[in-house]
PDB file of C-alpha atoms in Angstrom:
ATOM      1  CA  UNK A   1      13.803  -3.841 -50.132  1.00 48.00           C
ATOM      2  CA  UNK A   2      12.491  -0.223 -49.780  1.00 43.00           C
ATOM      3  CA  UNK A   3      10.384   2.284 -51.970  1.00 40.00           C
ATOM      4  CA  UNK A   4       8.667   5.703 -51.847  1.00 38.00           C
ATOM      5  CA  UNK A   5       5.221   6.492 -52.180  1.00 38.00           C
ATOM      6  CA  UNK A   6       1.776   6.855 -50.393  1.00 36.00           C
ATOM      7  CA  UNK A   7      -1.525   5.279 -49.472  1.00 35.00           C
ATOM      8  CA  UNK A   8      -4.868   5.626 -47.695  1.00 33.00           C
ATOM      9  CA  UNK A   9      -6.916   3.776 -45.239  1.00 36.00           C
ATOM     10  CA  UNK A  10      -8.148   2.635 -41.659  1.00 32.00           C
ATOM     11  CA  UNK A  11      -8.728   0.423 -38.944  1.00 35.00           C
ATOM     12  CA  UNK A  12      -7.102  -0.023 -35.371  1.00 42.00           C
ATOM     13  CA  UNK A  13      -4.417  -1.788 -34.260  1.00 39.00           C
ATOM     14  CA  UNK A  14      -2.363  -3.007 -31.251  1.00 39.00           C
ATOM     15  CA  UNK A  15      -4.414  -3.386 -27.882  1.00 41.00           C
ATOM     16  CA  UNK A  16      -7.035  -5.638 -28.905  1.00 42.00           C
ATOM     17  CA  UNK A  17      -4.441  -8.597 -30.542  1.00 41.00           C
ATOM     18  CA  UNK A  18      -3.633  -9.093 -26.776  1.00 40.00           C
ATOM     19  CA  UNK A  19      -6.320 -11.853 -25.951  1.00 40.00           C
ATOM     20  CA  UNK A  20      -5.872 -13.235 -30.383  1.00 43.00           C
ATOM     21  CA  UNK A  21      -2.100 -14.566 -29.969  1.00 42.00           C
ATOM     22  CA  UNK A  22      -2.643 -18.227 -28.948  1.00 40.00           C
ATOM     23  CA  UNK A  23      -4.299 -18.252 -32.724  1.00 44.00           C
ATOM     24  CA  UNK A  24      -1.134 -18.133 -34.272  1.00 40.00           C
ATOM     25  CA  UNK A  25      -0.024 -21.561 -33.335  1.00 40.00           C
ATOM     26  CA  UNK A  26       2.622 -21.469 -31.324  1.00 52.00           C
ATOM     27  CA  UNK A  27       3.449 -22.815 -27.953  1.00 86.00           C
ATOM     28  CA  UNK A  28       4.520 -20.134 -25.680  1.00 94.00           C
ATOM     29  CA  UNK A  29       6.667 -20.621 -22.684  1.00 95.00           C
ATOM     30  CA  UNK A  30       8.566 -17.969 -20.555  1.00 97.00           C
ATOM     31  CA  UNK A  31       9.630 -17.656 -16.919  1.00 97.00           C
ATOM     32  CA  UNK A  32      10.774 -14.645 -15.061  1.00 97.00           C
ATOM     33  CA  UNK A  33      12.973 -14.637 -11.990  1.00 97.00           C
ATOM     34  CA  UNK A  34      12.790 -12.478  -9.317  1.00 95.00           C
ATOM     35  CA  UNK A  35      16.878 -11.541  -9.246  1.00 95.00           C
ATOM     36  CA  UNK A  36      19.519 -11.232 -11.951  1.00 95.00           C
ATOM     37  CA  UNK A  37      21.411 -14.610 -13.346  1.00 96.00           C
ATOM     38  CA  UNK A  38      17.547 -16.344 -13.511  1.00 97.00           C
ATOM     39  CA  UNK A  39      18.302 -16.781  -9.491  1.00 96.00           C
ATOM     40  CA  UNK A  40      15.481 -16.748  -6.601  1.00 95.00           C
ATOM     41  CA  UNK A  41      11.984 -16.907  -6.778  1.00 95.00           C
ATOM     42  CA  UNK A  42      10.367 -17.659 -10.319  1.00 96.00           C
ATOM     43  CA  UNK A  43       6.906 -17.751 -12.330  1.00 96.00           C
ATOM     44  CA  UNK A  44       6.341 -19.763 -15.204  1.00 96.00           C
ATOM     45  CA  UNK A  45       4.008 -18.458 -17.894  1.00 97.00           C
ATOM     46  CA  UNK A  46       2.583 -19.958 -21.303  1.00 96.00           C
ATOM     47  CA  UNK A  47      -0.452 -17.337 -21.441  1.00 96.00           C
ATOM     48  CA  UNK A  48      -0.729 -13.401 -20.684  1.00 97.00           C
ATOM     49  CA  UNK A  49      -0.361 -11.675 -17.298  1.00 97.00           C
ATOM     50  CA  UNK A  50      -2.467  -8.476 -16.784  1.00 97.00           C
ATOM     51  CA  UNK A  51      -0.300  -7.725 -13.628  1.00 97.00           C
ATOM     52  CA  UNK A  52       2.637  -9.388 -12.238  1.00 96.00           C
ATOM     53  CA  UNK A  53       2.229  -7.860  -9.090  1.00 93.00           C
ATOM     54  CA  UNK A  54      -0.609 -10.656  -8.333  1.00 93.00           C
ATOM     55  CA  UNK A  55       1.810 -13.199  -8.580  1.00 91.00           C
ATOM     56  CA  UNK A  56       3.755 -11.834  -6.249  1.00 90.00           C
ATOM     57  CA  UNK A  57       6.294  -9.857  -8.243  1.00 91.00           C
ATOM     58  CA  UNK A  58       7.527  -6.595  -7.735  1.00 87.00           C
ATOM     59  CA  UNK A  59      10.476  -6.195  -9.626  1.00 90.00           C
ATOM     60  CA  UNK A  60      11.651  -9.078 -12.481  1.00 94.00           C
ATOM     61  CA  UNK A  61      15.360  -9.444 -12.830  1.00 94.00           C
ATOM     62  CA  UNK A  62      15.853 -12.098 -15.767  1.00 96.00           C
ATOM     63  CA  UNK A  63      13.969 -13.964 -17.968  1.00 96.00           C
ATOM     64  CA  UNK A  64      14.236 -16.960 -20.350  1.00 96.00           C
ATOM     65  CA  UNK A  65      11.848 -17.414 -23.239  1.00 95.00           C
ATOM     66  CA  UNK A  66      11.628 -21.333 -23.887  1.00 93.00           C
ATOM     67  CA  UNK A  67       9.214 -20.241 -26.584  1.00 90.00           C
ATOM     68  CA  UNK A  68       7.894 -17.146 -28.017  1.00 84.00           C
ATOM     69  CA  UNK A  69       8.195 -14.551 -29.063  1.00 93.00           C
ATOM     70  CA  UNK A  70       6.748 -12.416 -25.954  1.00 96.00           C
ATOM     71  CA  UNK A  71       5.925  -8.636 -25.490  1.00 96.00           C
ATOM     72  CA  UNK A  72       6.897  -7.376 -21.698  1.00 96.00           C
ATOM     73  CA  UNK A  73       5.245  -3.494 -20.863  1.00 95.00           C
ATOM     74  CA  UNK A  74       6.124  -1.404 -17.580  1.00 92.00           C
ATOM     75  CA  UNK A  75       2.371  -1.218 -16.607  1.00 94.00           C
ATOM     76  CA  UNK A  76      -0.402  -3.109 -15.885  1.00 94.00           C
ATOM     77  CA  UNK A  77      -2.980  -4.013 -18.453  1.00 96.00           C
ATOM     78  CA  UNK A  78       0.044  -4.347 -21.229  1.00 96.00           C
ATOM     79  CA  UNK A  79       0.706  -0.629 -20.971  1.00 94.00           C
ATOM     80  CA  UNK A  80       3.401   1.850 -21.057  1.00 92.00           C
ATOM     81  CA  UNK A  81       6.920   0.841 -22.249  1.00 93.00           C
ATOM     82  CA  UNK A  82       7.618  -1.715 -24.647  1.00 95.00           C
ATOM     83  CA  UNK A  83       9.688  -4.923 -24.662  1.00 95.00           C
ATOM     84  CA  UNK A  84      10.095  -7.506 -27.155  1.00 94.00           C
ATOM     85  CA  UNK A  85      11.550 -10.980 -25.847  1.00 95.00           C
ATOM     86  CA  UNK A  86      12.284 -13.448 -28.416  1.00 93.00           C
ATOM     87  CA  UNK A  87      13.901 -17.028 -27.269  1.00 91.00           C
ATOM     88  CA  UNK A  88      16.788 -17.059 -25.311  1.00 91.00           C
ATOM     89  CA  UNK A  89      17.841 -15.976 -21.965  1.00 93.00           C
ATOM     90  CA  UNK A  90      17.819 -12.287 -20.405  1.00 94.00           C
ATOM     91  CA  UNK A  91      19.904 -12.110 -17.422  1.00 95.00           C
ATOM     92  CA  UNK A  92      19.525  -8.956 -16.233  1.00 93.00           C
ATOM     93  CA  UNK A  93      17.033  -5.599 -17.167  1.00 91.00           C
ATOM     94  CA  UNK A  94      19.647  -3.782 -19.740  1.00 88.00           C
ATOM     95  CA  UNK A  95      19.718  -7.249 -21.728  1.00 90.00           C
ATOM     96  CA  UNK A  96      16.254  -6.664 -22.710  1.00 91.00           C
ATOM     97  CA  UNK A  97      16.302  -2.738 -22.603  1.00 87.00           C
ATOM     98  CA  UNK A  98      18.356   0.301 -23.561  1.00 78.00           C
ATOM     99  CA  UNK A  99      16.300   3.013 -22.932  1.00 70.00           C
ATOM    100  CA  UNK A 100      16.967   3.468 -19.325  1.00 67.00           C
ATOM    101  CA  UNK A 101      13.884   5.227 -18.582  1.00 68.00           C
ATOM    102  CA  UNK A 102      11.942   2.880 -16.278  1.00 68.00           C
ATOM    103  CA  UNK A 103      12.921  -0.456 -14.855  1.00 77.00           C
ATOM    104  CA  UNK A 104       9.583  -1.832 -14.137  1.00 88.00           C
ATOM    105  CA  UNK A 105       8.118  -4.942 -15.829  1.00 94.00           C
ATOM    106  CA  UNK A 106       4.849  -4.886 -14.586  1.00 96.00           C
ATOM    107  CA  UNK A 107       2.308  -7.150 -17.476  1.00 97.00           C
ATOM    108  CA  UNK A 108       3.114  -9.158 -20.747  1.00 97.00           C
ATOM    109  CA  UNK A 109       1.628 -11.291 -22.887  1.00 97.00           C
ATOM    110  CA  UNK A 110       2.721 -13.720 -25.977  1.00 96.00           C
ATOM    111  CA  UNK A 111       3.156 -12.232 -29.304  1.00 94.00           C
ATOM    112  CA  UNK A 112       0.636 -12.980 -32.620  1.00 89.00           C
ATOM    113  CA  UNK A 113       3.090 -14.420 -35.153  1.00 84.00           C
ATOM    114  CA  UNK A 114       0.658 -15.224 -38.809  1.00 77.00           C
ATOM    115  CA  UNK A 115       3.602 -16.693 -40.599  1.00 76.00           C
ATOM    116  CA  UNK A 116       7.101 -16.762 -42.204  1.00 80.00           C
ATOM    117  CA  UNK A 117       6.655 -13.916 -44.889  1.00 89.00           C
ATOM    118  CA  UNK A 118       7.463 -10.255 -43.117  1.00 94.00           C
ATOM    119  CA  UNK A 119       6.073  -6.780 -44.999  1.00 96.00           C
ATOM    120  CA  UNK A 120       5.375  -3.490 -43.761  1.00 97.00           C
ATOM    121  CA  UNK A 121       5.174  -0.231 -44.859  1.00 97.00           C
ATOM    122  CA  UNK A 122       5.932   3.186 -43.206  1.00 97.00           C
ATOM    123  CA  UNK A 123       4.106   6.540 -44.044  1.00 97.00           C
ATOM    124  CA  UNK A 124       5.611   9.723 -43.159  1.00 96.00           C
ATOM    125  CA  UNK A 125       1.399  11.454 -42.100  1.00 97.00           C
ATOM    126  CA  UNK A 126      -0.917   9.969 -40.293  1.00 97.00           C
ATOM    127  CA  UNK A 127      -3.956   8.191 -42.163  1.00 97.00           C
ATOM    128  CA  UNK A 128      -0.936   6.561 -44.633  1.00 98.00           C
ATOM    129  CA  UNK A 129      -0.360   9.739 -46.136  1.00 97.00           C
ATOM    130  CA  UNK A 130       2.992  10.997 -47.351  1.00 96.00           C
ATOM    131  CA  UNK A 131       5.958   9.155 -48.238  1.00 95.00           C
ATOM    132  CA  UNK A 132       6.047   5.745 -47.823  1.00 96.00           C
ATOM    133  CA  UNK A 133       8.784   3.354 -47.389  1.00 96.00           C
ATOM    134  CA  UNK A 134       7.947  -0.384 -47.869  1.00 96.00           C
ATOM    135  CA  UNK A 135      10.313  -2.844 -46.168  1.00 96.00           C
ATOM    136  CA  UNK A 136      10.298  -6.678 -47.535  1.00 95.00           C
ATOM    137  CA  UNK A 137      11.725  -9.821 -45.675  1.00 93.00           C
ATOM    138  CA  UNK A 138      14.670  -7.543 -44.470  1.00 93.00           C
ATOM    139  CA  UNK A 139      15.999  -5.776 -41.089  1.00 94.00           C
ATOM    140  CA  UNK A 140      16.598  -1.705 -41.209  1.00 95.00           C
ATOM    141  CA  UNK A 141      19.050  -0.807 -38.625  1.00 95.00           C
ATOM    142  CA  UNK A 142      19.005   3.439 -40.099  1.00 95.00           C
ATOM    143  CA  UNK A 143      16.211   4.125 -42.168  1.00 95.00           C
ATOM    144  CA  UNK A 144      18.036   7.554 -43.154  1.00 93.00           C
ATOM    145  CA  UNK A 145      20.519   4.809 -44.451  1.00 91.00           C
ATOM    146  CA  UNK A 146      17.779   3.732 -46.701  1.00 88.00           C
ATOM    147  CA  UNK A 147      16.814   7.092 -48.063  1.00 89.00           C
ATOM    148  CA  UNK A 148      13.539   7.675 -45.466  1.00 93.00           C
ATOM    149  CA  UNK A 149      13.569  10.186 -42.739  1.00 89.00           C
ATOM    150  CA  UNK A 150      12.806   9.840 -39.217  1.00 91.00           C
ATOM    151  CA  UNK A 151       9.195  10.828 -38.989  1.00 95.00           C
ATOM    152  CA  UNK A 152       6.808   7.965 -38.846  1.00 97.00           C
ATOM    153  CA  UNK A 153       3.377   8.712 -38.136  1.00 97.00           C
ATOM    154  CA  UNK A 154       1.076   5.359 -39.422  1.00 98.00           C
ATOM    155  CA  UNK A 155       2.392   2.047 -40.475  1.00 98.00           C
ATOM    156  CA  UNK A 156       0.905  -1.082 -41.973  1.00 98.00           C
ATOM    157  CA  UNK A 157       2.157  -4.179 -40.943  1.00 97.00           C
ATOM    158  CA  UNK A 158       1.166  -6.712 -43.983  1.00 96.00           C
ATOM    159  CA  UNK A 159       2.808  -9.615 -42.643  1.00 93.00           C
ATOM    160  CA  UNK A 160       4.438 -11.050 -39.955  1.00 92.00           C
ATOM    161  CA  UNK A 161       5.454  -9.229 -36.368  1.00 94.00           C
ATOM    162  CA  UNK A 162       7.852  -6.959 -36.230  1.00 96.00           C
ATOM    163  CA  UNK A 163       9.828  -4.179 -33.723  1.00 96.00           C
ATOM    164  CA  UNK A 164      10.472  -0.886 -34.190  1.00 97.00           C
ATOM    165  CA  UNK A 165      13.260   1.492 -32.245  1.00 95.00           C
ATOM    166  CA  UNK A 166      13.567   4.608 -31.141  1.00 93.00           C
ATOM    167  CA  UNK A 167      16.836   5.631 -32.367  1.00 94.00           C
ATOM    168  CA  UNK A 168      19.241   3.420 -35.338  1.00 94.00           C
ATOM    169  CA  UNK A 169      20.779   0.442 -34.261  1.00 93.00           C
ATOM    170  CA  UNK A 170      17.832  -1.317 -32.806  1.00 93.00           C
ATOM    171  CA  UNK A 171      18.399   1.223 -29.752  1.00 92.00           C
ATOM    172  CA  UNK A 172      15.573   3.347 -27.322  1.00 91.00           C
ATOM    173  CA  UNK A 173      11.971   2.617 -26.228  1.00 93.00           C
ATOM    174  CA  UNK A 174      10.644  -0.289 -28.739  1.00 95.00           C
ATOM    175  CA  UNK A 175       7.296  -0.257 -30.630  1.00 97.00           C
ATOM    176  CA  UNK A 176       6.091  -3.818 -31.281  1.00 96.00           C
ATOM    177  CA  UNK A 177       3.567  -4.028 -34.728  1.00 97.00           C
ATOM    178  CA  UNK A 178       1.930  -7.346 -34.954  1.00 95.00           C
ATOM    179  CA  UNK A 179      -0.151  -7.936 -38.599  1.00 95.00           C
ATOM    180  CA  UNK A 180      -2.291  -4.835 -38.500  1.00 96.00           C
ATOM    181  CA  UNK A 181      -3.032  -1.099 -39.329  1.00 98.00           C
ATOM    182  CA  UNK A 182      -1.755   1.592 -37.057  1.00 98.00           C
ATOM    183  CA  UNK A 183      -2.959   4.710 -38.586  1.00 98.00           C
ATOM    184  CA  UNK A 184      -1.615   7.244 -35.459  1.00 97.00           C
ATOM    185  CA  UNK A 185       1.813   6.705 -33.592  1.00 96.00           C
ATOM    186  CA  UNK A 186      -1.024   6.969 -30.597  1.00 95.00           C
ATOM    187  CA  UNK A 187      -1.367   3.366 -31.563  1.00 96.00           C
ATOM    188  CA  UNK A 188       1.462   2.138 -30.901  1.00 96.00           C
ATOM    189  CA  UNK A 189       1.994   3.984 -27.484  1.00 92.00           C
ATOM    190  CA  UNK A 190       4.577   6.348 -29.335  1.00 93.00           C
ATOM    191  CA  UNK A 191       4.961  10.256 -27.656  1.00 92.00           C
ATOM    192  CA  UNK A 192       5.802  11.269 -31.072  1.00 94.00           C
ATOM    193  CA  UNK A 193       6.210  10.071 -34.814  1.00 96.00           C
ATOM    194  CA  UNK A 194      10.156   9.088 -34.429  1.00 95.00           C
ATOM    195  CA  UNK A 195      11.001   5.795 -35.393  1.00 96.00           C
ATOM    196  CA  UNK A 196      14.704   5.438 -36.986  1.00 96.00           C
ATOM    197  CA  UNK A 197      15.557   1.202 -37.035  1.00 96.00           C
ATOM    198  CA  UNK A 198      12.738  -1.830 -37.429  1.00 96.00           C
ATOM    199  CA  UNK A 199      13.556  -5.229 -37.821  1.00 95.00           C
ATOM    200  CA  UNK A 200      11.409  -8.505 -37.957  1.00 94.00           C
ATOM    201  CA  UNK A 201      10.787 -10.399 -34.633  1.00 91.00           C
ATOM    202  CA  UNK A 202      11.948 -13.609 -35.450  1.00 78.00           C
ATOM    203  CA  UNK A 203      10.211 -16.870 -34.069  1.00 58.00           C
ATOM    204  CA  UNK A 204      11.450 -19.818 -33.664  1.00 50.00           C
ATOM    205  CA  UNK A 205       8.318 -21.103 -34.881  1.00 45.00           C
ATOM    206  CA  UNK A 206       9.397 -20.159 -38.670  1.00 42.00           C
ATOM    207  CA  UNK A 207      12.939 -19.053 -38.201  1.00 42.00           C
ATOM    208  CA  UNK A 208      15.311 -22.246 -37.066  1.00 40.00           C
ATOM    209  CA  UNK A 209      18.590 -20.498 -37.543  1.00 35.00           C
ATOM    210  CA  UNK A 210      19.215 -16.426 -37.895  1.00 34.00           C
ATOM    211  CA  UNK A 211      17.103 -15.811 -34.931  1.00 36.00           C
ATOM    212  CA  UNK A 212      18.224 -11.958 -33.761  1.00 36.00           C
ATOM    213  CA  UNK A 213      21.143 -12.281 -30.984  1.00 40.00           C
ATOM    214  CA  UNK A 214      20.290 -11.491 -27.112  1.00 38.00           C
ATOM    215  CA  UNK A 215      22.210  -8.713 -27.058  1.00 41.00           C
ATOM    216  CA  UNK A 216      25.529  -9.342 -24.926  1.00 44.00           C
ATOM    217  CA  UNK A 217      24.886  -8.029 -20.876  1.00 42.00           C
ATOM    218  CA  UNK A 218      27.920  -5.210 -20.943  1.00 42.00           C
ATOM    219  CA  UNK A 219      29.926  -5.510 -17.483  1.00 39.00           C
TER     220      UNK A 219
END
């Protein structure tokens, strides 16, 4: 569902739900292997990780997520680069990622799911200015399919978690909006306002069957 419009408002956003996710309910459970094919040396984790590095880990090459969802970044301190991991396995680094431009997986943490219900709108300014596209219970692979443009500057997320992509088809550096008000692309650890596919991260928590696909490792 999707409509045009525009809003005000304020408050901030991402960084601070790191240490509120175990409120949501949920048992988390993922483990990360030091080589591809979940061989070698592994971690097991049911709670954030400021730094992988102190356990040992430079470099991850596949992960399974018994439960989560989880949110992986390329830098300590859940900074940098973005990667969503819902459950399922993730043999190798372009299973969970396809923007290419770092290979590093360096802190995560588990992700703050409130429920079953998924809303979220998307302003075209920052502050919720502009035109606004509200997105109910559904997945947007093009939002210029939908009649929006590219340009997203602020974004509330009304319920549920969600992911948002670089580029259409779910593709590029991912943007991961947990219940919340992002009123700057700043917030989100965007460069710029460009976000062009979103769809809801779907836990198993709520969502027995029609959980989004691992994508399939190319060869």
């Amino acid at each position: 569902m999707a409509e045009q419009q525009a809003a005000p408002e304020q408050m901030d956003a991402g960084k601070a739900l790191a240490t509120a996710t175990a409120k949501a309910g949920a048992n988390y459970k993922l483990t990360i292997y030091e080589l591809e094919n979940f061989q070698g040396r592994k971690v097991e984790f049911t709670g954030e990780c400021l730094n992988l590095g102190e356990k040992g880990f430079e470099k991850v090459g596949s992960i399974q997520v018994e439960n989560g969802p989880w949110v992986g970044f390329d830098r300590q301190g859940f900074n940098g680069e973005q990667f969503v991991f819902e459950k399922g396995e993730y043999p190798r680094w372009d299973s969970w990622s396809n923007s290419h431009s770092s290979e590093n997986l360096v802190s995560l943490r588990p992700v703050r799911v409130d429920g079953s219900e998924h809303k979220i709108s998307l302003f075209e300014n920052s502050g919720f200015n502009g035109r606004k596209m509200e997105i109910i219970d559904d997945d947007v692979p093009s939002l210029w399919a939908h009649g929006f443009q590219d340009r997203v500057a602020s974004i509330k997320a009304i319920n549920g978690t969600w992911v948002g992509y670089q580029y259409p088809g779910y593709r590029g550096h991912q943007y991961i909006f947990e219940k919340g008000e992002y009123k700057h692309w700043n917030e989100w650890s965007a460069s710029q306002p460009l976000l062009q596919s979103i769809r809801r991260v779907r836990d198993m928590q709520w969502h027995k069957r029609g959980c989004y696909q691992v994508p399939a490792a190319s060869s």
